[in-house]
Amino acid sequence: MRKSSMLIIGIIVMSFNSIYQYSWNAFAPLLSSGFNASLSQISLAFSLFAIFSTIFQVIGGYIADIYGPKIIGILSSILSSIGFLGTYTSKNLLSFYAFWSIGSAGEGILYMIASNLAVKWYYEKRGFATGLVSFGFGLGATIANPFIIESKSFREPSLIIGIIELILLPILLYFSDYPKKEISGIRPTKIIVTRKWWLIYFSYVFSVVPLLSMSSALSFVSHQSEIKILAILISTFALMSGLGRPIIGFISDKLGRFKTLFISICLVIIGNILLIINQIFLSAIIIGLFGGALIPLYFSLVGDLFGTKYSTANNGILYTGKAIAGILGGEVFSIILGKGVLLSGIYLLISSILSIALLLTSSHYLKS
């Protein structure tokens, strides 16, 4: 198949992946009322999503690098659909946690396969191609969120999404493939012993905390808004996150990965400051637009620095940082948010500043 077909597969797969993260703000109130649970109890499921999706990316990513994405992709698409179908049948929080974790494991592997269809096939336009696939990570939720918000229960949308995934995604993954030509790259076991890797890793962790915090708790940050305003805000946040990825990825192909990352994180800092002064709508737009672009930018950076032969596994290891960020942006943020929007904004500001400091330090080590 033509490599443009790989991009289309990646975008569609990523669109379904986005529902786990960017539809969480739409699902969370329904889950809270459906299970009669608190924000903290529901936020635990978001943290489980971050943990399971990232852990299984390393395992699934290595398998995809060695044996190709087809078989592991089909199995992962089934697991992802089980997450929604199992949620539909869940009678209590424990069963919901279990099914959501299973689905998150499948989503994590699919995310890495979809991203690396772009990383591996497009060398000269890696930033744009990776961003274009990641655009699906905002697109899917933008389409699904109004439907979810208008639902009276979490069960109906969970059932519909799960059935569509179970039918469509295995067919798409059957046609997925990586380039057969010789490509170079450094094994994961070699990169994880270098200082520059860990500087990039923790820069990534702190950079995505604002994005994940908004993803997990935007509906609670803006809890005083009317339901229609809230629906617009949640959908706009997801859309901005998707739109920023190909646009800023294209800029990074021209300007350079490090410079683009630095500028994007600085703009996220502005979004954090807007949250501190209670400008929630503007804050969500800026954090969505520039925070969403950070993930594919870091993926492209890893491909640039360490090659593409093991890029699925290497980016899978990088993406484990999302488990840490998921806890910081899920459970920890929800606790701080309980103390007020001001403190939560300061918390996100500190996280972004730490990210920039680590990124600049890693740039120094790469030059030396």
mmCIF file of C-alpha atoms in Angstrom:
data_model
loop_
_atom_site.group_PDB
_atom_site.id
_atom_site.type_symbol
_atom_site.label_atom_id
_atom_site.label_comp_id
_atom_site.label_asym_id
_atom_site.label_seq_id
_atom_site.Cartn_x
_atom_site.Cartn_y
_atom_site.Cartn_z
ATOM 1 C CA MET A 1 0.000 0.000 0.000
ATOM 2 C CA ARG A 2 1.079 3.628 -0.571
ATOM 3 C CA LYS A 3 2.548 5.403 2.417
ATOM 4 C CA SER A 4 -0.267 7.966 2.254
ATOM 5 C CA SER A 5 -2.606 5.083 3.162
ATOM 6 C CA MET A 6 -0.558 4.550 6.323
ATOM 7 C CA LEU A 7 -1.274 8.144 7.317
ATOM 8 C CA ILE A 8 -5.011 7.646 6.802
ATOM 9 C CA ILE A 9 -4.950 4.477 8.915
ATOM 10 C CA GLY A 10 -2.992 6.323 11.593
ATOM 11 C CA ILE A 11 -5.419 9.251 11.691
ATOM 12 C CA ILE A 12 -8.521 7.030 11.985
ATOM 13 C CA VAL A 13 -6.965 4.821 14.668
ATOM 14 C CA MET A 14 -5.826 7.904 16.571
ATOM 15 C CA SER A 15 -9.336 9.367 16.390
ATOM 16 C CA PHE A 16 -10.674 6.444 18.406
ATOM 17 C CA ASN A 17 -7.706 6.623 20.775
ATOM 18 C CA SER A 18 -8.591 10.238 21.551
ATOM 19 C CA ILE A 19 -11.882 9.241 23.170
ATOM 20 C CA TYR A 20 -10.005 7.708 26.103
ATOM 21 C CA GLN A 21 -8.345 11.037 26.883
ATOM 22 C CA TYR A 22 -10.141 13.968 25.275
ATOM 23 C CA SER A 23 -13.642 12.643 25.861
ATOM 24 C CA TRP A 24 -12.845 12.087 29.518
ATOM 25 C CA ASN A 25 -14.207 15.538 30.417
ATOM 26 C CA ALA A 26 -17.487 14.521 28.771
ATOM 27 C CA PHE A 27 -17.570 11.058 30.352
ATOM 28 C CA ALA A 28 -16.447 12.056 33.876
ATOM 29 C CA PRO A 29 -19.676 13.743 35.073
ATOM 30 C CA LEU A 30 -21.748 10.845 33.668
ATOM 31 C CA LEU A 31 -19.483 8.308 35.378
ATOM 32 C CA SER A 32 -19.592 10.288 38.616
ATOM 33 C CA SER A 33 -23.397 10.316 38.687
ATOM 34 C CA GLY A 34 -23.745 6.783 37.305
ATOM 35 C CA PHE A 35 -21.519 5.244 39.969
ATOM 36 C CA ASN A 36 -22.414 7.853 42.621
ATOM 37 C CA ALA A 37 -18.686 8.548 42.986
ATOM 38 C CA SER A 38 -16.548 11.593 43.811
ATOM 39 C CA LEU A 39 -14.181 13.445 41.470
ATOM 40 C CA SER A 40 -11.200 11.801 43.158
ATOM 41 C CA GLN A 41 -12.664 8.301 42.698
ATOM 42 C CA ILE A 42 -13.427 8.911 39.027
ATOM 43 C CA SER A 43 -10.035 10.577 38.454
ATOM 44 C CA LEU A 44 -8.381 7.340 39.568
ATOM 45 C CA ALA A 45 -9.617 5.760 36.319
ATOM 46 C CA PHE A 46 -7.863 8.509 34.344
ATOM 47 C CA SER A 47 -4.646 7.783 36.232
ATOM 48 C CA LEU A 48 -5.088 4.053 35.503
ATOM 49 C CA PHE A 49 -5.524 4.935 31.829
ATOM 50 C CA ALA A 50 -2.236 6.842 31.837
ATOM 51 C CA ILE A 51 -0.404 4.021 33.641
ATOM 52 C CA PHE A 52 -1.688 1.055 31.613
ATOM 53 C CA SER A 53 -1.556 2.790 28.239
ATOM 54 C CA THR A 54 2.068 3.773 28.737
ATOM 55 C CA ILE A 55 3.351 0.515 30.219
ATOM 56 C CA PHE A 56 1.948 -1.567 27.371
ATOM 57 C CA GLN A 57 3.310 0.816 24.752
ATOM 58 C CA VAL A 58 6.840 -0.338 25.544
ATOM 59 C CA ILE A 59 5.975 -4.029 25.194
ATOM 60 C CA GLY A 60 3.690 -3.587 22.195
ATOM 61 C CA GLY A 61 6.051 -1.085 20.587
ATOM 62 C CA TYR A 62 8.983 -3.504 20.685
ATOM 63 C CA ILE A 63 6.838 -6.292 19.194
ATOM 64 C CA ALA A 64 5.672 -3.939 16.419
ATOM 65 C CA ASP A 65 9.270 -2.904 15.638
ATOM 66 C CA ILE A 66 10.421 -6.535 15.338
ATOM 67 C CA TYR A 67 7.390 -8.293 13.810
ATOM 68 C CA GLY A 68 5.416 -5.434 12.268
ATOM 69 C CA PRO A 69 2.270 -3.630 13.470
ATOM 70 C CA LYS A 70 -0.414 -5.886 11.952
ATOM 71 C CA ILE A 71 -0.985 -8.705 14.471
ATOM 72 C CA ILE A 72 -0.252 -6.727 17.624
ATOM 73 C CA GLY A 73 -2.411 -3.924 16.215
ATOM 74 C CA ILE A 74 -5.417 -6.194 15.645
ATOM 75 C CA LEU A 75 -5.146 -7.634 19.175
ATOM 76 C CA SER A 76 -4.791 -4.149 20.647
ATOM 77 C CA SER A 77 -7.862 -2.869 18.795
ATOM 78 C CA ILE A 78 -9.902 -5.672 20.365
ATOM 79 C CA LEU A 79 -8.594 -4.750 23.832
ATOM 80 C CA SER A 80 -9.430 -1.090 23.227
ATOM 81 C CA SER A 81 -13.019 -1.947 22.292
ATOM 82 C CA ILE A 82 -13.327 -4.143 25.411
ATOM 83 C CA GLY A 83 -12.599 -1.019 27.468
ATOM 84 C CA PHE A 84 -15.815 0.604 26.236
ATOM 85 C CA LEU A 85 -17.948 -2.532 26.027
ATOM 86 C CA GLY A 86 -16.851 -3.527 29.531
ATOM 87 C CA THR A 87 -17.657 -0.056 30.836
ATOM 88 C CA TYR A 88 -21.162 -0.469 29.405
ATOM 89 C CA THR A 89 -21.667 -3.642 31.470
ATOM 90 C CA SER A 90 -19.949 -2.398 34.668
ATOM 91 C CA LYS A 91 -22.068 -2.497 37.809
ATOM 92 C CA ASN A 92 -19.540 -0.884 40.166
ATOM 93 C CA LEU A 93 -16.327 1.134 40.229
ATOM 94 C CA LEU A 94 -14.031 -1.882 40.564
ATOM 95 C CA SER A 95 -15.303 -3.546 37.395
ATOM 96 C CA PHE A 96 -15.145 -0.183 35.606
ATOM 97 C CA TYR A 97 -11.525 0.277 36.713
ATOM 98 C CA ALA A 98 -10.679 -3.218 35.440
ATOM 99 C CA PHE A 99 -12.282 -2.822 32.001
ATOM 100 C CA TRP A 100 -10.968 0.731 31.566
ATOM 101 C CA SER A 101 -7.451 -0.513 32.347
ATOM 102 C CA ILE A 102 -7.747 -3.319 29.770
ATOM 103 C CA GLY A 103 -8.953 -0.861 27.151
ATOM 104 C CA SER A 104 -6.202 1.585 28.077
ATOM 105 C CA ALA A 105 -3.554 -1.084 27.451
ATOM 106 C CA GLY A 106 -4.920 -1.609 23.942
ATOM 107 C CA GLU A 107 -5.226 2.127 23.345
ATOM 108 C CA GLY A 108 -1.611 2.656 24.356
ATOM 109 C CA ILE A 109 -0.246 0.170 21.834
ATOM 110 C CA LEU A 110 -2.506 1.549 19.090
ATOM 111 C CA TYR A 111 -1.363 5.082 19.865
ATOM 112 C CA MET A 112 2.280 4.143 19.422
ATOM 113 C CA ILE A 113 1.654 2.155 16.224
ATOM 114 C CA ALA A 114 -0.355 5.012 14.688
ATOM 115 C CA SER A 115 2.274 7.619 15.601
ATOM 116 C CA ASN A 116 5.152 5.556 14.251
ATOM 117 C CA LEU A 117 3.431 4.900 10.941
ATOM 118 C CA ALA A 118 4.240 8.587 10.423
ATOM 119 C CA VAL A 119 7.658 8.581 12.116
ATOM 120 C CA LYS A 120 8.913 5.621 10.053
ATOM 121 C CA TRP A 121 7.365 6.408 6.651
ATOM 122 C CA TYR A 122 8.037 10.174 6.520
ATOM 123 C CA TYR A 123 11.633 11.213 7.085
ATOM 124 C CA GLU A 124 11.839 14.717 5.617
ATOM 125 C CA LYS A 125 8.363 15.755 6.828
ATOM 126 C CA ARG A 126 8.392 13.845 10.108
ATOM 127 C CA GLY A 127 7.093 16.699 12.253
ATOM 128 C CA PHE A 128 4.168 17.438 9.943
ATOM 129 C CA ALA A 129 3.292 13.761 9.330
ATOM 130 C CA THR A 130 3.434 12.862 13.027
ATOM 131 C CA GLY A 131 1.389 15.951 13.840
ATOM 132 C CA LEU A 132 -1.157 15.069 11.158
ATOM 133 C CA VAL A 133 -1.681 11.593 12.615
ATOM 134 C CA SER A 134 -1.890 13.125 16.078
ATOM 135 C CA PHE A 135 -4.548 15.502 14.738
ATOM 136 C CA GLY A 136 -6.821 12.487 14.953
ATOM 137 C CA PHE A 137 -6.244 12.530 18.708
ATOM 138 C CA GLY A 138 -8.288 15.713 18.855
ATOM 139 C CA LEU A 139 -10.608 15.033 15.929
ATOM 140 C CA GLY A 140 -12.227 11.884 17.318
ATOM 141 C CA ALA A 141 -13.138 13.473 20.625
ATOM 142 C CA THR A 142 -14.412 16.612 18.902
ATOM 143 C CA ILE A 143 -16.916 14.456 17.025
ATOM 144 C CA ALA A 144 -17.820 12.234 19.989
ATOM 145 C CA ASN A 145 -18.045 14.793 22.811
ATOM 146 C CA PRO A 146 -21.354 16.512 21.910
ATOM 147 C CA PHE A 147 -23.002 13.093 21.621
ATOM 148 C CA ILE A 148 -21.546 11.961 24.970
ATOM 149 C CA ILE A 149 -22.490 15.183 26.789
ATOM 150 C CA GLU A 150 -26.092 14.988 25.570
ATOM 151 C CA SER A 151 -26.387 11.385 26.794
ATOM 152 C CA LYS A 152 -28.206 10.733 30.054
ATOM 153 C CA SER A 153 -25.883 7.874 30.981
ATOM 154 C CA PHE A 154 -22.330 6.760 30.195
ATOM 155 C CA ARG A 155 -23.615 3.354 29.060
ATOM 156 C CA GLU A 156 -25.149 4.268 25.689
ATOM 157 C CA PRO A 157 -22.071 6.059 24.242
ATOM 158 C CA SER A 158 -19.769 3.371 25.672
ATOM 159 C CA LEU A 159 -21.731 0.650 23.871
ATOM 160 C CA ILE A 160 -21.843 2.472 20.526
ATOM 161 C CA ILE A 161 -18.156 3.435 20.566
ATOM 162 C CA GLY A 162 -17.131 -0.073 21.612
ATOM 163 C CA ILE A 163 -19.089 -1.760 18.808
ATOM 164 C CA ILE A 164 -17.725 0.598 16.128
ATOM 165 C CA GLU A 165 -14.161 0.050 17.363
ATOM 166 C CA LEU A 166 -14.575 -3.722 17.414
ATOM 167 C CA ILE A 167 -15.746 -3.777 13.794
ATOM 168 C CA LEU A 168 -13.612 -1.056 12.175
ATOM 169 C CA LEU A 169 -10.194 -1.012 13.835
ATOM 170 C CA PRO A 170 -9.145 -4.666 13.297
ATOM 171 C CA ILE A 171 -9.849 -4.225 9.563
ATOM 172 C CA LEU A 172 -7.689 -1.083 9.380
ATOM 173 C CA LEU A 173 -4.830 -2.622 11.362
ATOM 174 C CA TYR A 174 -4.823 -5.627 9.030
ATOM 175 C CA PHE A 175 -3.537 -3.303 6.293
ATOM 176 C CA SER A 176 -0.958 -1.516 8.463
ATOM 177 C CA ASP A 177 2.767 -2.011 7.833
ATOM 178 C CA TYR A 178 6.187 -0.464 8.433
ATOM 179 C CA PRO A 179 8.798 0.263 5.708
ATOM 180 C CA LYS A 180 10.796 -2.785 4.624
ATOM 181 C CA LYS A 181 13.949 -0.887 3.593
ATOM 182 C CA GLU A 182 16.998 -0.753 5.859
ATOM 183 C CA ILE A 183 16.677 1.928 8.518
ATOM 184 C CA SER A 184 19.084 2.830 11.290
ATOM 185 C CA GLY A 185 18.435 3.383 14.952
ATOM 186 C CA ILE A 186 19.675 2.901 18.496
ATOM 187 C CA ARG A 187 18.221 0.145 20.672
ATOM 188 C CA PRO A 188 16.195 1.122 23.747
ATOM 189 C CA THR A 189 18.712 -0.622 26.025
ATOM 190 C CA LYS A 190 21.420 1.767 24.819
ATOM 191 C CA ILE A 191 19.540 5.055 24.937
ATOM 192 C CA ILE A 192 18.227 4.617 28.493
ATOM 193 C CA VAL A 193 21.765 4.693 29.920
ATOM 194 C CA THR A 194 22.487 8.160 28.504
ATOM 195 C CA ARG A 195 21.988 11.392 30.454
ATOM 196 C CA LYS A 196 20.483 13.240 27.493
ATOM 197 C CA TRP A 197 17.695 10.635 27.259
ATOM 198 C CA TRP A 198 16.555 11.197 30.849
ATOM 199 C CA LEU A 199 16.697 14.964 30.506
ATOM 200 C CA ILE A 200 14.419 14.723 27.460
ATOM 201 C CA TYR A 201 12.236 12.163 29.265
ATOM 202 C CA PHE A 202 11.526 14.312 32.322
ATOM 203 C CA SER A 203 11.196 17.440 30.206
ATOM 204 C CA TYR A 204 8.433 15.551 28.389
ATOM 205 C CA VAL A 205 6.818 14.459 31.668
ATOM 206 C CA PHE A 206 6.488 17.974 33.066
ATOM 207 C CA SER A 207 5.559 19.488 29.695
ATOM 208 C CA VAL A 208 2.361 17.440 29.326
ATOM 209 C CA VAL A 209 1.058 17.881 32.892
ATOM 210 C CA PRO A 210 -1.016 20.996 31.970
ATOM 211 C CA LEU A 211 -2.541 19.194 28.979
ATOM 212 C CA LEU A 212 -3.441 16.099 31.010
ATOM 213 C CA SER A 213 -4.780 18.222 33.863
ATOM 214 C CA MET A 214 -7.156 20.009 31.510
ATOM 215 C CA SER A 215 -8.052 16.696 29.870
ATOM 216 C CA SER A 216 -8.955 15.094 33.189
ATOM 217 C CA ALA A 217 -10.675 17.956 34.999
ATOM 218 C CA LEU A 218 -11.782 20.713 32.599
ATOM 219 C CA SER A 219 -15.439 19.962 33.318
ATOM 220 C CA PHE A 220 -14.733 20.455 37.038
ATOM 221 C CA VAL A 221 -12.508 23.533 36.536
ATOM 222 C CA SER A 222 -15.418 25.173 34.685
ATOM 223 C CA HIS A 223 -18.169 23.579 36.781
ATOM 224 C CA GLN A 224 -20.112 26.839 37.053
ATOM 225 C CA SER A 225 -20.628 27.012 33.286
ATOM 226 C CA GLU A 226 -23.938 26.128 31.662
ATOM 227 C CA ILE A 227 -24.109 22.705 30.005
ATOM 228 C CA LYS A 228 -24.054 24.155 26.461
ATOM 229 C CA ILE A 229 -21.059 26.404 27.275
ATOM 230 C CA LEU A 230 -19.310 23.434 28.863
ATOM 231 C CA ALA A 231 -19.944 21.321 25.753
ATOM 232 C CA ILE A 232 -18.452 24.050 23.544
ATOM 233 C CA LEU A 233 -15.447 24.436 25.861
ATOM 234 C CA ILE A 234 -14.673 20.706 26.005
ATOM 235 C CA SER A 235 -15.053 20.251 22.248
ATOM 236 C CA THR A 236 -12.987 23.383 21.523
ATOM 237 C CA PHE A 237 -10.212 22.141 23.812
ATOM 238 C CA ALA A 238 -10.069 18.809 21.980
ATOM 239 C CA LEU A 239 -10.223 20.491 18.565
ATOM 240 C CA MET A 240 -7.423 22.951 19.418
ATOM 241 C CA SER A 241 -5.269 20.099 20.650
ATOM 242 C CA GLY A 242 -5.745 18.303 17.348
ATOM 243 C CA LEU A 243 -5.302 21.352 15.092
ATOM 244 C CA GLY A 244 -2.073 22.427 16.739
ATOM 245 C CA ARG A 245 -0.275 19.159 16.060
ATOM 246 C CA PRO A 246 0.142 19.221 12.245
ATOM 247 C CA ILE A 247 0.555 23.009 12.130
ATOM 248 C CA ILE A 248 3.259 23.173 14.799
ATOM 249 C CA GLY A 249 4.773 19.932 13.499
ATOM 250 C CA PHE A 250 5.144 21.577 10.083
ATOM 251 C CA ILE A 251 6.805 24.585 11.722
ATOM 252 C CA SER A 252 9.224 22.270 13.543
ATOM 253 C CA ASP A 253 10.333 20.756 10.210
ATOM 254 C CA LYS A 254 11.405 24.261 9.156
ATOM 255 C CA LEU A 255 12.471 25.876 12.439
ATOM 256 C CA GLY A 256 13.933 22.862 14.230
ATOM 257 C CA ARG A 257 12.566 20.585 16.927
ATOM 258 C CA PHE A 258 14.234 22.170 19.976
ATOM 259 C CA LYS A 259 13.313 25.760 19.090
ATOM 260 C CA THR A 260 9.706 24.786 18.374
ATOM 261 C CA LEU A 261 9.447 22.861 21.648
ATOM 262 C CA PHE A 262 10.828 25.816 23.595
ATOM 263 C CA ILE A 263 8.383 28.279 22.020
ATOM 264 C CA SER A 264 5.421 25.914 22.500
ATOM 265 C CA ILE A 265 6.145 25.353 26.197
ATOM 266 C CA CYS A 266 6.530 29.120 26.702
ATOM 267 C CA LEU A 267 3.067 29.584 25.199
ATOM 268 C CA VAL A 268 1.674 26.864 27.494
ATOM 269 C CA ILE A 269 3.075 28.926 30.376
ATOM 270 C CA ILE A 270 0.918 31.826 29.167
ATOM 271 C CA GLY A 271 -2.052 29.439 29.267
ATOM 272 C CA ASN A 272 -1.171 28.524 32.862
ATOM 273 C CA ILE A 273 -1.062 32.208 33.829
ATOM 274 C CA LEU A 274 -4.487 32.732 32.240
ATOM 275 C CA LEU A 275 -5.832 29.912 34.419
ATOM 276 C CA ILE A 276 -4.376 31.617 37.502
ATOM 277 C CA ILE A 277 -6.333 34.797 36.688
ATOM 278 C CA ASN A 278 -9.454 32.681 36.050
ATOM 279 C CA GLN A 279 -9.571 33.100 32.252
ATOM 280 C CA ILE A 280 -10.539 29.452 31.835
ATOM 281 C CA PHE A 281 -11.746 29.515 28.223
ATOM 282 C CA LEU A 282 -8.602 31.231 26.869
ATOM 283 C CA SER A 283 -6.416 29.043 29.060
ATOM 284 C CA ALA A 284 -8.017 25.864 27.688
ATOM 285 C CA ILE A 285 -7.574 27.028 24.076
ATOM 286 C CA ILE A 286 -3.875 27.886 24.496
ATOM 287 C CA ILE A 287 -3.000 24.785 26.526
ATOM 288 C CA GLY A 288 -4.927 22.635 24.054
ATOM 289 C CA LEU A 289 -3.331 24.219 20.975
ATOM 290 C CA PHE A 290 0.294 24.232 22.119
ATOM 291 C CA GLY A 291 0.208 21.540 24.820
ATOM 292 C CA GLY A 292 -1.279 18.985 22.431
ATOM 293 C CA ALA A 293 1.491 19.661 19.910
ATOM 294 C CA LEU A 294 4.195 18.800 22.445
ATOM 295 C CA ILE A 295 3.607 15.041 22.330
ATOM 296 C CA PRO A 296 4.231 14.495 18.576
ATOM 297 C CA LEU A 297 7.097 17.019 18.753
ATOM 298 C CA TYR A 298 8.856 14.886 21.363
ATOM 299 C CA PHE A 299 8.154 11.749 19.274
ATOM 300 C CA SER A 300 9.732 13.393 16.235
ATOM 301 C CA LEU A 301 12.684 14.533 18.348
ATOM 302 C CA VAL A 302 13.329 10.953 19.467
ATOM 303 C CA GLY A 303 13.238 9.807 15.836
ATOM 304 C CA ASP A 304 15.669 12.587 14.890
ATOM 305 C CA LEU A 305 18.147 11.851 17.669
ATOM 306 C CA PHE A 306 18.000 8.065 17.998
ATOM 307 C CA GLY A 307 16.844 6.851 14.556
ATOM 308 C CA THR A 308 13.643 5.102 13.448
ATOM 309 C CA LYS A 309 14.522 1.390 13.516
ATOM 310 C CA TYR A 310 13.380 1.090 17.136
ATOM 311 C CA SER A 311 11.295 4.264 17.233
ATOM 312 C CA THR A 312 8.074 2.514 18.308
ATOM 313 C CA ALA A 313 9.816 1.017 21.351
ATOM 314 C CA ASN A 314 11.877 4.145 22.070
ATOM 315 C CA ASN A 315 8.834 6.390 21.893
ATOM 316 C CA GLY A 316 6.978 3.808 23.956
ATOM 317 C CA ILE A 317 9.565 4.260 26.701
ATOM 318 C CA LEU A 318 9.290 8.031 26.369
ATOM 319 C CA TYR A 319 5.521 7.739 26.606
ATOM 320 C CA THR A 320 5.789 5.938 29.958
ATOM 321 C CA GLY A 321 6.373 9.458 31.197
ATOM 322 C CA LYS A 322 2.687 9.981 30.583
ATOM 323 C CA ALA A 323 2.009 7.571 33.455
ATOM 324 C CA ILE A 324 3.871 9.916 35.790
ATOM 325 C CA ALA A 325 2.269 12.949 34.159
ATOM 326 C CA GLY A 326 -1.124 11.232 34.356
ATOM 327 C CA ILE A 327 -0.818 10.936 38.128
ATOM 328 C CA LEU A 328 0.440 14.523 38.413
ATOM 329 C CA GLY A 329 -2.296 15.765 36.070
ATOM 330 C CA GLY A 330 -5.018 13.429 37.345
ATOM 331 C CA GLU A 331 -5.050 12.563 41.056
ATOM 332 C CA VAL A 332 -2.629 15.277 42.234
ATOM 333 C CA PHE A 333 -4.244 18.022 40.152
ATOM 334 C CA SER A 334 -7.746 17.072 41.332
ATOM 335 C CA ILE A 335 -6.605 17.347 44.966
ATOM 336 C CA ILE A 336 -5.011 20.766 44.354
ATOM 337 C CA LEU A 337 -8.056 21.885 42.355
ATOM 338 C CA GLY A 338 -10.122 21.187 45.462
ATOM 339 C CA LYS A 339 -8.160 23.998 47.127
ATOM 340 C CA GLY A 340 -8.999 26.435 44.327
ATOM 341 C CA VAL A 341 -8.287 27.347 40.692
ATOM 342 C CA LEU A 342 -5.494 29.753 41.723
ATOM 343 C CA LEU A 343 -3.368 27.052 43.347
ATOM 344 C CA SER A 344 -4.013 24.622 40.500
ATOM 345 C CA GLY A 345 -2.811 27.231 37.978
ATOM 346 C CA ILE A 346 0.377 27.849 39.968
ATOM 347 C CA TYR A 347 0.961 24.094 40.087
ATOM 348 C CA LEU A 348 0.759 23.870 36.279
ATOM 349 C CA LEU A 349 3.023 26.907 35.903
ATOM 350 C CA ILE A 350 5.752 25.273 37.999
ATOM 351 C CA SER A 351 5.484 22.091 35.928
ATOM 352 C CA SER A 352 5.999 23.962 32.641
ATOM 353 C CA ILE A 353 8.972 25.911 34.016
ATOM 354 C CA LEU A 354 10.629 22.644 35.089
ATOM 355 C CA SER A 355 10.056 21.260 31.583
ATOM 356 C CA ILE A 356 11.798 24.203 29.916
ATOM 357 C CA ALA A 357 14.742 23.998 32.326
ATOM 358 C CA LEU A 358 15.263 20.305 31.530
ATOM 359 C CA LEU A 359 14.861 20.862 27.780
ATOM 360 C CA LEU A 360 17.509 23.591 27.768
ATOM 361 C CA THR A 361 19.844 21.372 29.790
ATOM 362 C CA SER A 362 19.374 18.484 27.340
ATOM 363 C CA SER A 363 20.135 20.825 24.437
ATOM 364 C CA HIS A 364 23.403 21.776 26.143
ATOM 365 C CA TYR A 365 24.409 18.102 26.486
ATOM 366 C CA LEU A 366 23.607 17.403 22.833
ATOM 367 C CA LYS A 367 25.882 20.246 21.730
ATOM 368 C CA SER A 368 28.748 19.211 24.008
#
